[in-house]
XYZ file of C-alpha atoms in Angstrom:
396
model
C -24.615 -7.421 5.735
C -26.475 -4.493 4.247
C -25.635 -3.526 0.698
C -28.338 -1.005 -0.164
C -27.262 1.089 -3.134
C -29.057 4.425 -2.835
C -27.727 6.297 -5.867
C -25.297 6.104 -8.785
C -23.080 8.865 -10.183
C -22.934 8.993 -13.980
C -19.605 9.108 -15.791
C -20.295 12.622 -17.060
C -20.692 13.806 -13.446
C -17.287 12.589 -12.201
C -14.950 15.566 -11.629
C -11.515 15.551 -13.231
C -9.242 12.871 -11.719
C -11.670 11.900 -8.966
C -11.219 8.118 -8.521
C -8.455 8.420 -11.161
C -10.884 9.080 -14.027
C -10.010 11.250 -17.030
C -12.853 11.368 -19.536
C -14.065 13.527 -22.398
C -16.564 14.993 -19.947
C -14.077 16.261 -17.351
C -10.924 16.968 -19.381
C -10.002 20.315 -20.885
C -6.722 21.802 -22.102
C -6.229 23.829 -18.939
C -5.998 20.572 -16.955
C -3.140 18.949 -18.858
C -0.601 20.028 -16.218
C -2.726 18.270 -13.571
C -2.451 14.822 -15.165
C -0.426 12.522 -12.840
C 3.039 11.648 -14.058
C 5.510 8.972 -13.087
C 8.957 10.574 -13.315
C 12.217 8.650 -13.206
C 15.259 10.495 -11.862
C 17.951 10.298 -14.592
C 20.701 10.575 -11.935
C 19.469 7.676 -9.783
C 17.673 5.327 -12.161
C 19.022 2.928 -14.741
C 17.691 0.418 -17.281
C 17.136 -3.149 -16.080
C 19.457 -5.430 -18.053
C 19.074 -9.138 -18.780
C 21.343 -11.604 -20.535
C 20.376 -12.571 -24.073
C 21.091 -15.933 -25.699
C 24.686 -14.928 -26.420
C 25.340 -13.867 -22.826
C 25.275 -10.123 -23.488
C 23.424 -7.775 -21.113
C 20.674 -5.954 -22.976
C 18.038 -3.462 -21.768
C 14.446 -4.746 -21.604
C 12.644 -1.397 -21.565
C 12.237 -1.316 -17.765
C 13.832 0.868 -15.106
C 15.128 0.477 -11.562
C 15.915 3.356 -9.245
C 14.195 6.451 -7.881
C 10.885 7.636 -9.281
C 8.109 9.984 -8.172
C 4.361 10.011 -8.710
C 3.454 13.656 -9.301
C -0.285 14.096 -8.737
C -1.721 17.547 -7.895
C -5.147 16.021 -7.100
C -3.569 14.621 -3.916
C -3.506 18.153 -2.549
C -7.318 18.214 -2.608
C -7.676 15.400 -0.064
C -9.672 16.188 3.073
C -7.494 16.257 6.152
C -8.246 15.189 9.698
C -8.433 17.808 12.435
C -10.737 16.616 15.183
C -9.784 13.056 16.044
C -12.936 11.300 17.200
C -15.473 8.885 15.771
C -18.216 10.575 13.791
C -16.289 13.855 13.506
C -16.327 15.798 10.266
C -12.747 14.635 9.658
C -13.825 10.980 9.382
C -14.802 10.876 5.705
C -15.273 7.105 5.933
C -18.325 7.570 8.173
C -20.319 9.211 5.367
C -19.317 6.434 2.975
C -20.313 3.740 5.489
C -23.713 5.337 6.037
C -24.373 5.719 2.308
C -24.214 9.524 2.380
C -21.237 9.893 0.035
C -20.170 8.272 -3.211
C -17.530 5.567 -3.422
C -16.398 2.804 -5.754
C -16.505 -0.363 -3.633
C -14.148 -3.146 -4.711
C -14.809 -5.465 -1.761
C -17.156 -5.407 1.204
C -15.747 -7.756 3.831
C -14.197 -10.529 1.695
C -16.868 -10.296 -1.020
C -16.187 -8.749 -4.416
C -18.527 -5.848 -5.098
C -17.292 -4.085 -8.248
C -14.321 -4.163 -10.621
C -11.287 -1.982 -10.029
C -11.848 -0.181 -13.350
C -15.453 0.730 -12.545
C -16.655 4.239 -13.412
C -19.869 4.007 -11.360
C -19.477 5.562 -7.896
C -22.408 4.665 -5.662
C -23.941 5.661 -2.371
C -24.109 2.327 -0.593
C -24.946 1.730 3.052
C -22.589 -0.902 4.513
C -23.078 -0.381 8.263
C -23.417 -4.122 8.890
C -20.047 -4.980 7.319
C -16.746 -5.498 9.141
C -14.443 -3.850 6.572
C -14.438 -2.501 3.031
C -12.009 -1.600 0.263
C -12.739 1.302 -2.063
C -10.971 3.066 -4.917
C -9.128 6.126 -3.595
C -11.001 9.278 -4.605
C -7.781 11.331 -4.631
C -5.228 8.969 -6.183
C -1.610 9.297 -7.227
C -2.298 7.618 -10.583
C -4.725 7.644 -13.510
C -6.999 4.610 -13.312
C -9.323 5.097 -16.317
C -8.738 7.356 -19.318
C -10.587 7.661 -22.633
C -8.549 5.798 -25.254
C -8.516 8.677 -27.744
C -7.439 11.145 -25.070
C -4.744 8.752 -23.882
C -3.062 8.458 -27.273
C -2.931 12.234 -27.712
C -1.837 13.000 -24.159
C 0.925 10.385 -24.165
C 2.423 12.011 -27.239
C 2.377 15.404 -25.500
C 3.511 14.367 -22.024
C 5.773 11.341 -22.204
C 9.506 11.206 -22.824
C 12.360 8.872 -21.891
C 11.935 9.523 -18.165
C 8.234 10.402 -17.952
C 5.036 8.373 -18.139
C 1.421 9.218 -17.512
C 1.155 7.525 -14.112
C -1.220 4.618 -14.636
C -2.493 2.426 -11.830
C -5.049 1.671 -9.150
C -5.073 3.201 -5.658
C -7.169 1.373 -3.064
C -8.118 2.206 0.523
C -9.176 -0.442 3.066
C -10.806 0.529 6.367
C -12.720 -1.016 9.290
C -16.490 -0.488 9.175
C -17.987 -2.054 12.286
C -15.446 -0.517 14.693
C -13.692 2.838 14.766
C -10.037 2.915 15.789
C -6.989 4.980 14.917
C -4.159 2.590 15.744
C -3.531 -1.142 15.826
C -3.413 -0.890 19.619
C -7.145 -0.102 19.758
C -8.198 -2.844 17.330
C -9.504 -6.297 18.073
C -7.992 -9.346 16.373
C -11.341 -10.053 14.691
C -11.723 -6.533 13.286
C -8.168 -6.407 11.968
C -8.531 -9.887 10.470
C -11.538 -8.680 8.473
C -9.610 -5.627 7.323
C -6.897 -7.849 5.851
C -9.438 -10.244 4.335
C -11.057 -7.317 2.511
C -7.680 -5.922 1.439
C -6.397 -9.255 0.121
C -9.560 -10.002 -1.867
C -9.407 -6.481 -3.354
C -5.805 -7.031 -4.468
C -6.793 -10.331 -6.075
C -9.635 -8.519 -7.850
C -7.280 -5.778 -9.034
C -4.679 -8.201 -10.371
C -7.351 -10.323 -12.095
C -8.914 -7.259 -13.737
C -5.513 -5.875 -14.762
C -4.436 -9.161 -16.352
C -7.666 -9.257 -18.355
C -6.600 -5.907 -19.810
C -3.198 -7.229 -20.799
C -1.036 -6.108 -17.882
C 1.551 -8.707 -16.893
C 4.092 -7.003 -14.588
C 2.264 -5.559 -11.583
C 4.246 -4.178 -8.607
C 1.852 -3.832 -5.671
C 2.638 -1.653 -2.660
C 0.606 -2.040 0.557
C 1.125 0.266 3.521
C -0.425 1.985 6.545
C 0.302 5.623 7.427
C -0.639 5.906 11.106
C -0.840 9.455 12.473
C -0.535 12.844 10.818
C 3.275 12.980 11.069
C 3.412 9.705 9.130
C 1.197 11.129 6.380
C -2.153 9.868 7.654
C -4.633 12.521 6.492
C -7.573 10.535 7.916
C -7.622 9.557 11.613
C -9.467 6.241 11.109
C -6.882 3.489 10.633
C -6.743 2.451 6.986
C -4.476 0.638 4.572
C -3.522 1.910 1.145
C -2.612 -0.221 -1.855
C -0.851 1.133 -4.944
C -1.132 -1.202 -7.929
C 1.318 0.168 -10.499
C 0.258 -0.542 -14.095
C 2.968 1.378 -15.912
C 4.965 -1.816 -16.535
C 8.152 0.240 -16.586
C 10.049 -1.154 -13.608
C 10.322 -0.658 -9.866
C 12.076 1.422 -7.224
C 15.607 1.247 -5.880
C 14.694 -0.371 -2.561
C 12.613 -3.067 -4.250
C 15.511 -3.728 -6.622
C 17.829 -4.154 -3.635
C 15.360 -6.535 -2.007
C 14.942 -8.571 -5.200
C 18.704 -8.827 -5.668
C 19.220 -9.843 -2.037
C 16.642 -12.615 -2.330
C 18.148 -13.728 -5.640
C 21.405 -14.523 -3.820
C 19.477 -16.710 -1.325
C 17.997 -19.202 -3.796
C 17.824 -22.560 -2.079
C 18.379 -21.058 1.392
C 15.915 -18.335 2.325
C 17.408 -15.977 4.930
C 14.036 -15.428 6.637
C 13.317 -19.165 6.830
C 16.743 -20.064 8.222
C 17.707 -17.111 10.442
C 17.170 -17.399 14.200
C 17.650 -13.664 14.970
C 19.487 -14.547 18.214
C 18.293 -12.303 21.075
C 16.449 -9.873 18.788
C 13.137 -11.789 18.707
C 10.264 -9.698 20.092
C 7.144 -11.815 19.651
C 6.056 -14.963 17.847
C 2.937 -17.073 17.566
C 2.145 -20.208 15.559
C 2.287 -18.429 12.191
C 4.428 -15.266 12.516
C 7.724 -14.131 13.997
C 8.866 -10.572 14.698
C 12.297 -9.235 15.583
C 14.295 -6.021 15.890
C 15.987 -5.802 12.526
C 19.787 -5.785 12.605
C 20.126 -2.701 10.358
C 17.185 -0.482 11.414
C 15.760 2.177 9.109
C 14.455 3.987 12.203
C 14.915 3.357 15.905
C 12.534 0.609 17.091
C 12.195 -0.737 13.541
C 10.539 -4.160 13.849
C 10.436 -6.722 11.041
C 7.645 -9.308 10.803
C 7.430 -12.401 8.594
C 5.229 -15.484 8.225
C 6.848 -18.724 9.331
C 5.623 -20.429 6.169
C 7.553 -19.501 3.015
C 4.978 -17.264 1.329
C 5.795 -14.871 -1.521
C 2.767 -12.564 -1.537
C 0.217 -11.274 0.944
C -2.503 -12.780 -1.268
C -1.182 -16.300 -0.461
C -1.871 -16.061 3.290
C -4.590 -18.338 4.649
C -7.206 -17.360 7.240
C -5.172 -18.680 10.183
C -2.092 -16.712 9.060
C -4.153 -13.545 8.613
C -5.481 -13.875 12.155
C -1.927 -14.478 13.381
C -0.786 -11.321 11.589
C -3.578 -9.299 13.220
C -2.512 -10.544 16.653
C 1.147 -9.755 15.936
C 0.515 -6.176 14.779
C -1.694 -5.454 17.791
C 0.812 -6.893 20.280
C 3.753 -4.982 18.788
C 1.778 -1.727 18.604
C 0.755 -1.984 22.254
C 4.329 -2.827 23.222
C 5.610 0.256 21.402
C 2.986 2.350 23.196
C 4.156 1.118 26.609
C 7.801 1.680 25.657
C 7.060 5.317 24.781
C 7.733 4.953 21.048
C 6.239 7.641 18.795
C 2.570 6.911 17.974
C 3.006 8.018 14.341
C 4.095 4.890 12.471
C 4.350 3.139 9.113
C 3.564 -0.474 8.329
C 5.156 -1.451 4.997
C 4.274 -4.756 3.362
C 6.784 -6.209 0.905
C 5.423 -8.802 -1.543
C 6.889 -10.303 -4.689
C 5.502 -8.135 -7.528
C 2.887 -9.960 -9.585
C 4.338 -11.264 -12.841
C 7.897 -11.363 -11.474
C 9.620 -14.746 -11.524
C 11.659 -13.971 -8.424
C 12.574 -15.862 -5.280
C 10.901 -14.048 -2.368
C 9.603 -14.318 1.200
C 6.863 -11.908 2.286
C 7.926 -9.563 5.084
C 6.554 -6.507 6.848
C 8.406 -3.539 8.335
C 6.828 -1.769 11.333
C 8.630 1.592 11.393
C 7.977 4.459 13.837
C 8.071 8.017 12.514
C 11.271 9.848 13.339
C 13.005 13.029 12.255
C 16.096 12.173 10.257
C 19.385 13.829 9.395
C 21.056 14.815 6.144
C 23.153 11.681 5.719
C 19.911 9.670 5.968
C 18.386 11.631 3.094
C 21.627 11.666 1.152
C 21.835 7.875 0.892
C 20.180 4.637 2.029
C 21.734 4.803 5.466
C 20.571 5.176 9.053
C 22.451 6.430 12.112
C 20.658 4.526 14.884
C 21.000 5.373 18.587
C 19.646 2.120 20.055
C 21.118 -1.305 19.383
C 18.617 -3.834 17.970
C 19.223 -6.169 20.931
C 18.268 -3.360 23.311
C 15.160 -2.571 21.251
C 14.104 -6.208 21.538
C 14.710 -6.214 25.307
C 12.675 -3.015 25.806
C 9.741 -4.214 23.699
C 9.714 -7.718 25.211
C 9.639 -6.160 28.672
C 6.834 -3.771 27.711
C 4.771 -6.591 26.163
C 5.264 -8.895 29.168
C 3.614 -6.330 31.457
C 0.225 -7.323 29.970
């Protein structure tokens, strides 16, 4: 593996909010409205309550419900137009060849730099399989001068508003170019997950050293422009939230559902009847009984594992095989090629009962009732979805 660093960018050269950096060199008063904020909706968020010693429910300074990351720098991201390897839309190619700056967290499964680094480098990694870098156009502030932070928090924050603080990572294949799971090999996708998992471990380790204890971590793939994929090369994104102020409404629902299962995990004990689509030695996938979109497939490891970082090499390879098989089955069944893969892990620092699961969700236009509440009007029964996908996958 080649790791030839060609050049470093000094802190004073980093533009405002690139790689989530706000420093005395790039900040000025006219940029205060551009600082990312985490905003809680007062009409659909509420304090998290816990019982004290006397049995009373008391707030703990954390929220649950709907929130938004508001980050104008996201609008500066380069978008993909031409969809081919080596095209000008593939910004990863310049990073791989050492012609553009990046902050590398992992190359393959090897740690390269810390997640709070302020030293972007030009580094040729053409011999690697996969890499994870800090997102250049993030939704959150990653590093901010301490004196600026104190002043800006006083000016920006209120009961429902925080300066959005966290780490945004991007993981992508290096040795092979592909745009969907269907095009990937098991080996290439395995390396992608190995790089991603080691980067998350690095991020959590670095965050804990800085005193962060509650760390929700969101991992997802946006595949295709309709699903929000601004770059054609397949890549995963990881949001490591360091605000320590709570979590979203769906995660709260998931945590509460698992809390009722203590001693009898639903994923471990359910058989899914005739909704099973594919399984191997380590993973099982099925058409979920209450789909969020038509052809919504749920995937889970057979071993009771709480976080993606706990998967072993065999399970990671099994996951790669599962995602590829399901993606190719969806292709043959004529399912929309724009898709989301959403990975649900127990947030770090949470003492919750949990079983890792993954939702494979095709893009679909939705109606008003589906925006109005957490509801879906599905047109295909889950059993029929399973039959269609099993048939498509059995054709080879």
